[in-house]
CSV table of C-alpha atoms in Angstrom, one decimal:
chain,number,residue,atom,x,y,z
A,1,MET,CA,0.0,0.0,0.0
A,2,PRO,CA,1.2,3.6,-0.7
A,3,ALA,CA,2.3,5.5,2.4
A,4,GLU,CA,-0.6,8.0,2.0
A,5,GLN,CA,-3.0,5.1,2.2
A,6,ALA,CA,-1.8,3.9,5.6
A,7,GLU,CA,-5.3,4.5,7.0
A,8,PRO,CA,-7.8,4.4,4.1
A,9,ARG,CA,-11.2,5.8,4.9
A,10,ILE,CA,-13.8,3.3,3.7
A,11,LEU,CA,-17.6,3.4,3.8
A,12,ILE,CA,-19.4,0.1,3.9
A,13,ALA,CA,-23.1,0.2,3.0
A,14,ASP,CA,-25.1,-3.0,3.6
A,15,ASP,CA,-28.4,-3.6,5.4
A,16,SER,CA,-27.0,-6.7,7.0
A,17,LEU,CA,-25.0,-6.1,10.2
A,18,SER,CA,-23.3,-9.6,9.9
A,19,ALA,CA,-22.3,-8.8,6.3
A,20,ARG,CA,-20.7,-5.5,7.4
A,21,ASP,CA,-18.9,-7.2,10.2
A,22,PHE,CA,-17.6,-9.8,7.8
A,23,LEU,CA,-16.4,-7.2,5.3
A,24,LYS,CA,-14.6,-5.3,8.2
A,25,SER,CA,-12.9,-8.5,9.2
A,26,GLN,CA,-11.6,-9.0,5.6
A,27,LEU,CA,-10.1,-5.5,5.6
A,28,THR,CA,-8.3,-5.5,8.9
A,29,ALA,CA,-4.9,-5.9,7.2
A,30,LEU,CA,-5.3,-2.4,5.8
A,31,ARG,CA,-6.0,-0.9,9.2
A,32,PRO,CA,-8.8,1.2,7.7
A,33,ARG,CA,-11.1,3.8,9.2
A,34,ILE,CA,-14.5,2.3,8.6
A,35,TYR,CA,-17.8,4.1,8.3
A,36,GLU,CA,-21.0,2.0,8.2
A,37,ALA,CA,-24.5,2.6,6.7
A,38,GLU,CA,-27.4,0.2,6.6
A,39,ASN,CA,-29.1,1.8,3.6
A,40,GLY,CA,-28.4,4.0,0.6
A,41,VAL,CA,-29.8,7.1,2.2
A,42,ASP,CA,-27.5,7.0,5.2
A,43,ALA,CA,-24.6,6.1,3.0
A,44,LEU,CA,-25.2,9.2,0.8
A,45,GLU,CA,-25.3,11.4,3.8
A,46,ILE,CA,-22.0,10.0,5.1
A,47,ALA,CA,-20.3,10.3,1.7
A,48,CYS,CA,-21.4,13.9,1.4
A,49,SER,CA,-20.0,14.8,4.8
A,50,LYS,CA,-16.8,12.8,5.1
A,51,TYR,CA,-13.7,12.5,3.1
A,52,LEU,CA,-13.6,8.9,1.7
A,53,ASP,CA,-11.1,6.9,-0.2
A,54,LEU,CA,-13.5,4.1,-1.1
A,55,ILE,CA,-17.1,3.1,-0.9
A,56,ILE,CA,-18.2,-0.6,-0.8
A,57,THR,CA,-22.0,-1.1,-1.3
A,58,ASP,CA,-24.5,-3.8,-1.6
A,59,VAL,CA,-27.2,-3.5,-4.3
A,60,GLN,CA,-30.3,-4.6,-2.5
A,61,MET,CA,-30.9,-2.2,0.4
A,62,PRO,CA,-34.1,-0.5,1.8
A,63,GLY,CA,-34.7,3.2,1.3
A,64,MET,CA,-32.2,3.6,-1.6
A,65,ASP,CA,-30.6,0.7,-3.3
A,66,GLY,CA,-26.9,0.5,-4.2
A,67,LEU,CA,-27.4,1.4,-7.9
A,68,SER,CA,-29.3,4.5,-7.0
A,69,LEU,CA,-26.7,5.4,-4.5
A,70,CYS,CA,-24.0,5.1,-7.2
A,71,ARG,CA,-25.9,7.4,-9.6
A,72,LYS,CA,-26.3,10.1,-7.0
A,73,LEU,CA,-22.7,9.9,-5.9
A,74,LYS,CA,-21.5,10.2,-9.5
A,75,ASP,CA,-23.8,13.1,-10.2
A,76,ASP,CA,-22.4,15.1,-7.3
A,77,PRO,CA,-19.1,16.9,-8.1
A,78,THR,CA,-18.0,16.5,-4.5
A,79,THR,CA,-18.3,12.7,-4.5
A,80,GLN,CA,-18.0,11.7,-8.1
A,81,GLY,CA,-14.3,11.0,-7.8
A,82,VAL,CA,-14.6,8.4,-5.0
A,83,PRO,CA,-14.2,4.9,-6.3
A,84,ILE,CA,-17.1,2.5,-5.7
A,85,ILE,CA,-17.0,-1.3,-5.4
A,86,ILE,CA,-20.4,-3.1,-5.7
A,87,LEU,CA,-20.9,-6.4,-3.8
A,88,SER,CA,-24.0,-8.4,-4.6
A,89,ASN,CA,-25.6,-11.8,-4.8
A,90,LEU,CA,-27.0,-10.7,-8.2
A,91,GLU,CA,-24.4,-12.1,-10.6
A,92,SER,CA,-25.9,-12.1,-14.0
A,93,ASP,CA,-24.2,-10.3,-16.9
A,94,GLN,CA,-27.1,-7.9,-17.0
A,95,ASP,CA,-26.7,-7.1,-13.3
A,96,ILE,CA,-22.9,-6.6,-13.6
A,97,THR,CA,-23.5,-4.3,-16.6
A,98,LYS,CA,-25.9,-2.2,-14.6
A,99,GLY,CA,-23.3,-1.8,-11.9
A,100,PHE,CA,-20.6,-0.5,-14.3
A,101,ASP,CA,-23.2,1.7,-16.0
A,102,VAL,CA,-23.8,3.6,-12.8
A,103,GLY,CA,-20.1,4.2,-12.3
A,104,ALA,CA,-18.7,1.3,-10.2
A,105,VAL,CA,-15.0,0.5,-10.7
A,106,CYS,CA,-15.5,-3.1,-9.6
A,107,TYR,CA,-18.5,-5.5,-9.3
A,108,LEU,CA,-17.8,-8.5,-7.1
A,109,ALA,CA,-20.0,-11.4,-6.2
A,110,LYS,CA,-20.4,-11.8,-2.4
A,111,SER,CA,-19.5,-15.5,-2.8
A,112,GLU,CA,-16.0,-14.3,-3.9
A,113,CYS,CA,-15.4,-11.8,-1.1
A,114,LYS,CA,-13.4,-14.1,1.1
A,115,SER,CA,-10.9,-14.9,-1.6
A,116,GLU,CA,-10.8,-11.6,-3.6
A,117,LEU,CA,-12.1,-8.6,-1.7
A,118,LEU,CA,-8.8,-7.6,0.0
A,119,GLN,CA,-6.9,-7.8,-3.2
A,120,ARG,CA,-9.5,-5.8,-5.2
A,121,VAL,CA,-9.7,-3.1,-2.5
A,122,GLU,CA,-5.9,-2.8,-2.3
A,123,ARG,CA,-5.7,-2.5,-6.1
A,124,THR,CA,-8.5,0.1,-6.2
A,125,LEU,CA,-6.9,2.2,-3.5
A,126,GLU,CA,-3.5,2.0,-5.1
A,127,ARG,CA,-4.9,3.1,-8.5
A,128,ALA,CA,-7.0,5.9,-6.9
A,129,ALA,CA,-3.9,7.2,-5.0
A,130,LEU,CA,-1.9,7.2,-8.2
A,131,LEU,CA,-4.5,9.0,-10.2
A,132,ARG,CA,-5.9,11.2,-7.5
A,133,GLY,CA,-5.9,14.9,-8.6
A,134,LYS,CA,-4.6,14.1,-12.1
A,135,GLY,CA,-5.6,16.7,-14.6
A,136,VAL,CA,-6.9,16.1,-18.1
A,137,LEU,CA,-7.2,18.7,-20.8
A,138,VAL,CA,-10.0,17.9,-23.3
A,139,VAL,CA,-9.9,19.7,-26.6
A,140,ASP,CA,-12.7,19.4,-29.1
A,141,ASP,CA,-14.9,21.8,-31.1
A,142,SER,CA,-18.0,19.6,-30.5
A,143,ASN,CA,-19.8,20.7,-27.3
A,144,SER,CA,-21.6,17.4,-27.0
A,145,ILE,CA,-18.4,15.3,-27.2
A,146,ARG,CA,-16.6,17.6,-24.8
A,147,SER,CA,-19.5,17.4,-22.3
A,148,VAL,CA,-19.7,13.6,-22.4
A,149,VAL,CA,-16.0,13.0,-22.2
A,150,CYS,CA,-15.5,15.6,-19.4
A,151,ARG,CA,-18.3,14.3,-17.4
A,152,SER,CA,-17.1,10.7,-17.6
A,153,LEU,CA,-13.5,11.7,-16.7
A,154,ALA,CA,-14.7,13.8,-13.7
A,155,GLN,CA,-16.8,10.9,-12.4
A,156,ALA,CA,-13.7,8.7,-12.6
A,157,GLY,CA,-11.9,11.2,-10.3
A,158,PHE,CA,-9.9,13.4,-12.7
A,159,ARG,CA,-9.7,17.2,-12.7
A,160,VAL,CA,-10.9,18.3,-16.1
A,161,VAL,CA,-10.4,21.5,-18.1
A,162,GLU,CA,-11.9,21.9,-21.6
A,163,ALA,CA,-11.1,23.9,-24.7
A,164,GLU,CA,-12.8,24.3,-28.1
A,165,ASN,CA,-9.6,24.4,-30.3
A,166,GLY,CA,-5.8,24.2,-30.1
A,167,ARG,CA,-5.3,27.9,-29.6
A,168,GLU,CA,-7.7,28.1,-26.7
A,169,ALA,CA,-6.1,24.9,-25.3
A,170,LEU,CA,-2.6,26.6,-25.4
A,171,SER,CA,-4.0,29.5,-23.5
A,172,ARG,CA,-5.4,27.1,-20.8
A,173,LEU,CA,-1.9,25.8,-20.2
A,174,SER,CA,-0.9,29.1,-18.6
A,175,SER,CA,-3.1,28.3,-15.6
A,176,PHE,CA,-3.6,24.6,-15.8
A,177,GLN,CA,-0.9,22.0,-16.0
A,178,PRO,CA,-2.5,18.7,-17.3
A,179,ASP,CA,-1.1,15.2,-16.7
A,180,LEU,CA,-2.9,14.1,-19.9
A,181,ILE,CA,-4.2,15.7,-23.1
A,182,LEU,CA,-7.1,14.4,-25.2
A,183,SER,CA,-7.5,16.3,-28.4
A,184,ASP,CA,-9.6,16.2,-31.5
A,185,ILE,CA,-7.7,16.6,-34.8
A,186,ALA,CA,-10.1,18.4,-37.2
A,187,MET,CA,-10.8,21.7,-35.4
A,188,PRO,CA,-11.1,25.4,-36.5
A,189,VAL,CA,-8.6,28.1,-35.5
A,190,MET,CA,-5.9,25.5,-34.7
A,191,ASP,CA,-6.2,21.8,-35.5
A,192,GLY,CA,-5.0,18.9,-33.5
A,193,GLN,CA,-1.8,18.3,-35.4
A,194,THR,CA,-0.6,21.9,-35.0
A,195,PHE,CA,-1.6,21.9,-31.3
A,196,CYS,CA,0.2,18.6,-30.7
A,197,LYS,CA,3.4,19.9,-32.3
A,198,ALA,CA,3.2,23.1,-30.3
A,199,VAL,CA,2.7,21.1,-27.0
A,200,ARG,CA,5.7,18.9,-27.8
A,201,ALA,CA,7.8,22.0,-28.4
A,202,MET,CA,7.4,23.0,-24.8
A,203,GLU,CA,9.8,21.4,-22.5
A,204,LEU,CA,7.3,21.1,-19.6
A,205,TYR,CA,4.9,19.0,-21.7
A,206,GLN,CA,7.2,16.9,-23.8
A,207,SER,CA,6.6,13.7,-21.9
A,208,ILE,CA,3.0,13.9,-20.8
A,209,PRO,CA,0.6,11.5,-22.6
A,210,PHE,CA,-1.2,13.0,-25.6
A,211,VAL,CA,-4.3,11.2,-27.1
A,212,ALA,CA,-5.6,12.1,-30.5
A,213,MET,CA,-9.3,11.7,-31.3
A,214,SER,CA,-10.7,11.7,-34.8
A,215,SER,CA,-13.5,10.2,-36.9
A,216,SER,CA,-10.9,9.2,-39.4
A,217,SER,CA,-9.1,5.9,-39.2
A,218,ASP,CA,-6.9,6.7,-42.1
A,219,ARG,CA,-3.5,5.1,-41.7
A,220,ARG,CA,-1.7,8.2,-43.0
A,221,MET,CA,-3.4,10.3,-40.4
A,222,LEU,CA,-2.4,7.9,-37.6
A,223,ARG,CA,1.2,8.0,-38.7
A,224,GLN,CA,1.2,11.8,-38.9
A,225,MET,CA,-0.1,12.2,-35.4
A,226,SER,CA,2.4,9.7,-34.1
A,227,GLU,CA,5.2,11.7,-35.7
A,228,LYS,CA,3.8,14.9,-34.1
A,229,GLY,CA,4.1,13.2,-30.7
A,230,ALA,CA,0.7,11.5,-30.0
A,231,ASP,CA,0.9,8.5,-27.8
A,232,ALA,CA,-2.5,7.0,-28.6
A,233,TYR,CA,-5.4,7.4,-31.0
A,234,LEU,CA,-9.2,7.1,-30.5
A,235,VAL,CA,-11.5,6.7,-33.5
A,236,LYS,CA,-14.9,8.3,-33.1
A,237,PRO,CA,-17.6,7.3,-32.3
A,238,PHE,CA,-16.2,5.7,-29.2
A,239,ASN,CA,-17.6,4.5,-25.9
A,240,VAL,CA,-16.8,7.0,-23.2
A,241,GLU,CA,-15.6,4.1,-21.0
A,242,GLU,CA,-12.9,3.5,-23.5
A,243,VAL,CA,-11.7,7.1,-22.9
A,244,VAL,CA,-11.7,6.6,-19.1
A,245,LEU,CA,-9.9,3.2,-19.3
A,246,LEU,CA,-7.3,4.6,-21.7
A,247,ALA,CA,-6.7,7.7,-19.5
A,248,GLU,CA,-6.4,5.5,-16.4
A,249,LYS,CA,-3.9,3.1,-18.2
A,250,LEU,CA,-1.8,5.9,-19.6
A,251,LEU,CA,-1.6,7.8,-16.4
A,252,SER,CA,-1.1,4.7,-14.3
A,253,ASP,CA,1.8,3.6,-16.6
A,254,HIS,CA,3.2,7.1,-16.7
A,255,GLY,CA,2.8,7.5,-12.9
A,256,MET,CA,4.5,4.1,-12.2
A,257,MET,CA,7.3,5.0,-14.6
A,258,LEU,CA,7.9,8.3,-12.7
A,259,LEU,CA,7.7,6.6,-9.4
A,260,GLN,CA,10.2,4.0,-10.5
A,261,GLU,CA,12.5,6.7,-11.9
A,262,ARG,CA,12.2,8.7,-8.7
A,263,SER,CA,13.1,5.5,-6.7
A,264,ARG,CA,16.1,4.8,-8.9
A,265,LEU,CA,17.4,8.4,-8.5
A,266,THR,CA,16.9,8.2,-4.7
A,267,ARG,CA,18.9,5.0,-4.6
A,268,GLU,CA,21.6,6.4,-6.7
A,269,ARG,CA,21.7,9.6,-4.7
A,270,THR,CA,21.9,7.6,-1.4
A,271,MET,CA,24.8,5.5,-2.8
A,272,LEU,CA,26.5,8.7,-4.1
A,273,LEU,CA,26.2,10.5,-0.7
A,274,SER,CA,27.6,7.4,1.1
A,275,ALA,CA,30.6,7.5,-1.2
A,276,ILE,CA,31.1,11.2,-0.7
A,277,ALA,CA,30.7,10.8,3.1
A,278,SER,CA,33.5,8.3,3.0
A,279,LEU,CA,35.6,10.8,1.1
A,280,ILE,CA,34.9,13.5,3.7
A,281,GLN,CA,35.8,11.1,6.5
A,282,ALA,CA,39.1,10.3,4.7
A,283,LEU,CA,39.7,14.0,4.2
A,284,GLU,CA,39.1,14.9,7.8
A,285,ALA,CA,41.1,11.9,9.1
A,286,ARG,CA,44.2,13.6,7.7
A,287,ASP,CA,43.9,16.3,10.3
A,288,ALA,CA,42.8,15.5,13.8
A,289,TYR,CA,42.0,19.2,14.4
A,290,THR,CA,39.3,19.4,11.7
A,291,ARG,CA,37.7,16.0,12.3
A,292,GLY,CA,34.0,16.4,12.4
A,293,HIS,CA,34.2,19.9,11.0
A,294,SER,CA,31.9,19.2,8.0
A,295,GLU,CA,29.1,17.6,10.0
A,296,SER,CA,29.3,20.4,12.5
A,297,VAL,CA,29.1,23.1,9.8
A,298,ALA,CA,26.1,21.2,8.3
A,299,SER,CA,24.4,21.1,11.7
A,300,ILE,CA,24.9,24.9,12.3
A,301,SER,CA,23.9,25.7,8.7
A,302,LYS,CA,20.7,23.6,9.1
A,303,SER,CA,19.7,25.5,12.3
A,304,LEU,CA,20.5,28.8,10.7
A,305,ALA,CA,18.6,28.1,7.5
A,306,GLU,CA,15.5,27.0,9.5
A,307,HIS,CA,15.8,30.0,11.8
A,308,MET,CA,15.7,32.2,8.7
A,309,GLY,CA,12.5,30.6,7.6
A,310,LEU,CA,13.8,28.9,4.4
A,311,PRO,CA,11.6,26.2,2.8
A,312,PRO,CA,12.5,22.5,3.7
A,313,ASP,CA,13.9,21.9,0.2
A,314,ASN,CA,16.3,24.8,0.5
A,315,VAL,CA,17.4,23.7,4.0
A,316,GLU,CA,18.1,20.2,2.7
A,317,ARG,CA,20.2,21.7,-0.1
A,318,ILE,CA,22.2,23.9,2.3
A,319,VAL,CA,22.9,21.0,4.6
A,320,LEU,CA,24.2,18.9,1.8
A,321,ALA,CA,26.4,21.8,0.5
A,322,ALA,CA,27.7,22.4,4.1
A,323,ARG,CA,28.7,18.7,4.4
A,324,LEU,CA,30.6,19.0,1.1
A,325,HIS,CA,31.9,22.6,1.3
A,326,ASP,CA,35.5,21.4,1.9
A,327,ILE,CA,35.5,18.5,-0.5
A,328,GLY,CA,38.0,20.3,-2.7
A,329,LYS,CA,40.7,19.9,0.0
A,330,ILE,CA,41.0,16.3,-1.2
A,331,GLY,CA,43.1,17.9,-4.0
A,332,ILE,CA,45.4,19.7,-1.6
A,333,ALA,CA,48.7,18.0,-0.7
A,334,ASP,CA,49.3,17.1,3.0
A,335,SER,CA,52.5,19.1,3.0
A,336,VAL,CA,50.4,22.2,2.4
A,337,LEU,CA,47.1,21.3,4.2
A,338,LEU,CA,48.7,20.2,7.4
A,339,LYS,CA,51.6,22.7,7.5
A,340,GLU,CA,51.9,24.3,11.0
A,341,GLY,CA,54.2,27.1,10.0
A,342,LYS,CA,53.5,30.1,7.9
A,343,LEU,CA,52.3,29.3,4.3
A,344,SER,CA,54.2,30.7,1.3
A,345,ASP,CA,52.2,32.8,-1.2
A,346,GLU,CA,52.1,29.8,-3.5
A,347,GLU,CA,50.9,27.5,-0.7
A,348,TYR,CA,48.3,30.0,0.3
A,349,ASP,CA,47.0,30.2,-3.3
A,350,ASN,CA,46.9,26.4,-3.3
A,351,ILE,CA,44.7,26.4,-0.2
A,352,ARG,CA,42.5,29.1,-1.7
A,353,SER,CA,41.8,26.8,-4.7
A,354,HIS,CA,39.8,24.3,-2.7
A,355,PRO,CA,36.4,25.9,-3.4
A,356,LEU,CA,37.0,25.7,-7.1
A,357,LYS,CA,38.4,22.2,-6.9
A,358,GLY,CA,35.3,21.2,-4.9
A,359,ALA,CA,32.9,22.5,-7.6
A,360,GLN,CA,34.9,20.8,-10.3
A,361,ILE,CA,34.7,17.5,-8.4
A,362,LEU,CA,30.9,17.8,-8.0
A,363,LYS,CA,30.0,19.4,-11.4
A,364,PRO,CA,29.8,16.1,-13.4
A,365,ILE,CA,27.2,14.7,-11.0
A,366,PRO,CA,23.7,15.8,-12.1
A,367,SER,CA,22.2,15.6,-8.6
A,368,MET,CA,24.9,17.9,-7.2
A,369,GLN,CA,24.2,20.8,-9.5
A,370,SER,CA,22.1,22.7,-7.0
A,371,ILE,CA,24.8,22.9,-4.3
A,372,LEU,CA,27.7,24.0,-6.6
A,373,ASP,CA,27.2,27.7,-5.7
A,374,ALA,CA,27.5,27.2,-2.0
A,375,VAL,CA,30.6,24.9,-2.4
A,376,MET,CA,32.3,27.3,-4.7
A,377,TYR,CA,31.5,30.6,-3.1
A,378,HIS,CA,31.5,30.0,0.7
A,379,HIS,CA,34.8,31.9,1.0
A,380,GLU,CA,33.6,35.0,-0.9
A,381,ARG,CA,33.2,38.1,1.3
A,382,MET,CA,30.7,40.9,1.4
A,383,ASP,CA,33.3,43.5,0.7
A,384,GLY,CA,34.6,41.7,-2.4
A,385,SER,CA,37.9,40.6,-0.8
A,386,GLY,CA,37.1,36.9,-0.8
A,387,TYR,CA,37.8,34.1,-3.3
A,388,PRO,CA,37.8,32.5,-5.8
A,389,LEU,CA,36.0,35.2,-7.9
A,390,GLY,CA,35.9,38.2,-5.5
A,391,LEU,CA,32.1,38.4,-5.5
A,392,LYS,CA,30.5,41.2,-3.5
A,393,GLY,CA,27.4,41.7,-1.5
A,394,SER,CA,24.1,40.1,-2.7
A,395,SER,CA,25.9,38.7,-5.7
A,396,ILE,CA,27.1,36.0,-3.3
A,397,PRO,CA,24.4,33.2,-3.2
A,398,LEU,CA,22.5,33.1,0.0
A,399,ASP,CA,23.4,29.4,0.5
A,400,ALA,CA,27.1,30.3,0.4
A,401,ARG,CA,26.6,33.2,2.9
A,402,ILE,CA,24.8,30.8,5.4
A,403,VAL,CA,27.5,28.2,5.1
A,404,ALA,CA,30.2,30.9,5.5
A,405,VAL,CA,28.8,32.0,8.9
A,406,ALA,CA,28.6,28.3,10.1
A,407,ASP,CA,32.1,27.6,8.8
A,408,VAL,CA,33.6,30.6,10.6
A,409,TYR,CA,31.9,29.9,13.9
A,410,ASP,CA,32.9,26.3,13.9
A,411,ALA,CA,36.5,27.2,13.0
A,412,LEU,CA,36.6,29.7,15.8
A,413,THR,CA,35.2,27.4,18.4
A,414,SER,CA,37.5,24.5,17.5
A,415,ASN,CA,41.0,23.8,18.8
A,416,ARG,CA,43.8,24.5,16.3
A,417,PRO,CA,47.6,23.9,16.5
A,418,TYR,CA,48.1,27.6,16.6
A,419,ARG,CA,45.4,28.6,19.2
A,420,ARG,CA,42.9,27.2,21.6
A,421,ALA,CA,39.2,27.0,20.9
A,422,MET,CA,37.3,30.2,21.5
A,423,SER,CA,34.3,30.3,23.8
A,424,TYR,CA,30.9,31.3,22.4
A,425,GLU,CA,31.3,34.8,23.8
A,426,GLU,CA,34.7,35.3,22.2
A,427,ALA,CA,33.6,33.8,18.9
A,428,SER,CA,30.5,36.0,18.9
A,429,VAL,CA,32.7,39.2,19.2
A,430,VAL,CA,34.8,38.1,16.2
A,431,ILE,CA,31.7,37.3,14.1
A,432,LYS,CA,30.1,40.6,14.9
A,433,GLU,CA,33.3,42.3,13.8
A,434,MET,CA,33.1,40.4,10.5
A,435,ARG,CA,29.5,41.5,9.9
A,436,GLY,CA,29.2,43.5,6.7
A,437,GLY,CA,32.8,43.1,5.7
A,438,HIS,CA,33.5,39.4,5.7
A,439,LEU,CA,30.1,37.9,6.5
A,440,CYS,CA,26.5,38.7,5.4
A,441,PRO,CA,24.8,41.1,7.9
A,442,ASP,CA,21.4,39.4,7.6
A,443,CYS,CA,23.0,35.9,8.2
A,444,VAL,CA,25.0,37.2,11.1
A,445,ASP,CA,22.0,38.9,12.7
A,446,ALA,CA,19.9,35.7,12.3
A,447,PHE,CA,22.8,33.6,13.7
A,448,MET,CA,23.2,35.8,16.8
A,449,THR,CA,19.4,35.7,17.4
A,450,MET,CA,19.3,32.0,17.0
A,451,MET,CA,22.2,31.4,19.4
A,452,LYS,CA,20.7,33.8,21.9
A,453,ASP,CA,17.3,32.0,21.7
A,454,SER,CA,18.9,28.6,22.1
A,455,ASP,CA,20.8,29.9,25.2
A,456,VAL,CA,24.2,28.8,23.9
A,457,GLY,CA,26.7,30.2,26.4
A,458,GLY,CA,24.2,30.1,29.2
A,459,SER,CA,22.4,32.9,31.0
A,460,ASN,CA,25.2,33.2,33.5
A,461,GLY,CA,27.8,33.6,30.7
A,462,GLN,CA,29.3,30.2,31.3
A,463,LYS,CA,31.8,29.4,28.6
A,464,ARG,CA,31.4,26.4,26.4
A,465,GLN,CA,34.2,25.1,24.3
A,466,ARG,CA,34.1,22.6,21.5
A,467,ASN,CA,36.8,20.0,21.1
A,468,GLY,CA,37.1,17.5,18.3
A,469,LYS,CA,33.7,16.2,17.2
A,470,ARG,CA,31.5,18.0,19.7
A,471,GLN,CA,28.9,20.0,17.9
A,472,VAL,CA,27.5,23.4,19.0
A,473,GLN,CA,25.2,22.7,21.8
A,474,ASN,CA,21.5,23.6,21.6
A,475,ALA,CA,21.9,25.1,18.2
A,476,GLN,CA,20.3,22.2,16.3
């Protein structure tokens, strides 16, 4: 089951208490929130007042039968998207057809419930979760065709927007981003071929499914639409259920492909970060005085970014950049990196090259593109005296400015061969002096407020020093 369906909300409508209890027992593995109704009238009231993921209904019930309940639910825009499973002792082909005609997604004989109900419910919920909220743009110059197709898609749970021709459809794209496009071919103003070509020319819509509709089954026309970028072709007149099933299949396949791709990228990213983490550990193992520096800078950067109210995605990006901000030091020789005496000009220039080296290491990796700025520019200064490019003021990316404050604070409060670790109070004085010249004023102000709010240093001015891996206390 998808994570968002951990507690599906299911309405069971059946006039038999024992039947409802049996159905509930069959669904316990899903840990659902169950609502019960003993007739169609009560079921309709619950469906109109509660958010539901699924409705399971009997056909023969007093007051309002299951078929009438389905019709009313599918006629109401607020409930027409909720999938309905019909359970019944009526098993003839005619009865089953009636069930599908009123909008049920599944018709199951009660005798098959014990062996098939759970599987059918799981499949229905998974498909509904995958398709929930998907948008379809329907383009056709025929009002009657648009009306029928749009109504059927809306009843299946899709968000639907319509247009009379290709030009109007293009204008709809400015305010509506569809997941699927259904378009007639022969239309005035702009025909379907021109519209399809225009859609495929836009990067945002190059991969979404496009279905062409036409009364012509000419092979040449089919080939032309395929060359323009159409993924499927419907020949008029068609049964509207064909449209719904095709839309569900295309979007399910497309959605599963995207989910699989996202999962693949997540796995690759995790493996990549593990490999990079190993490099960072190897880097910091060269120098006992900087061991744990990257994680500490990442922790402080995270706290500062959150304190500044940045969105979660931005915070995540900044944390990753902070972890990798010194990755370029891998390319610095030990004789230079670990030298305790004064560096020569050439050696100092070598040290100053590590931001650029870091960006060069990460640049070939697609998933690292968003953090290149912070890695490359975290040693730039507000007055333009930093490196590697001498950027000034707001031309320095915010991510880099945040990491710079965290980097300086952690360096000041860490033991070094040439000095002891500063206390919070001592480091604060230095950082305040750097405000506006070296460090971003906004970031420094936010940092000082954050540290004060977290009571680092203590109300009695007690000094806290950091040694080795210990991170800044209470600033996370």
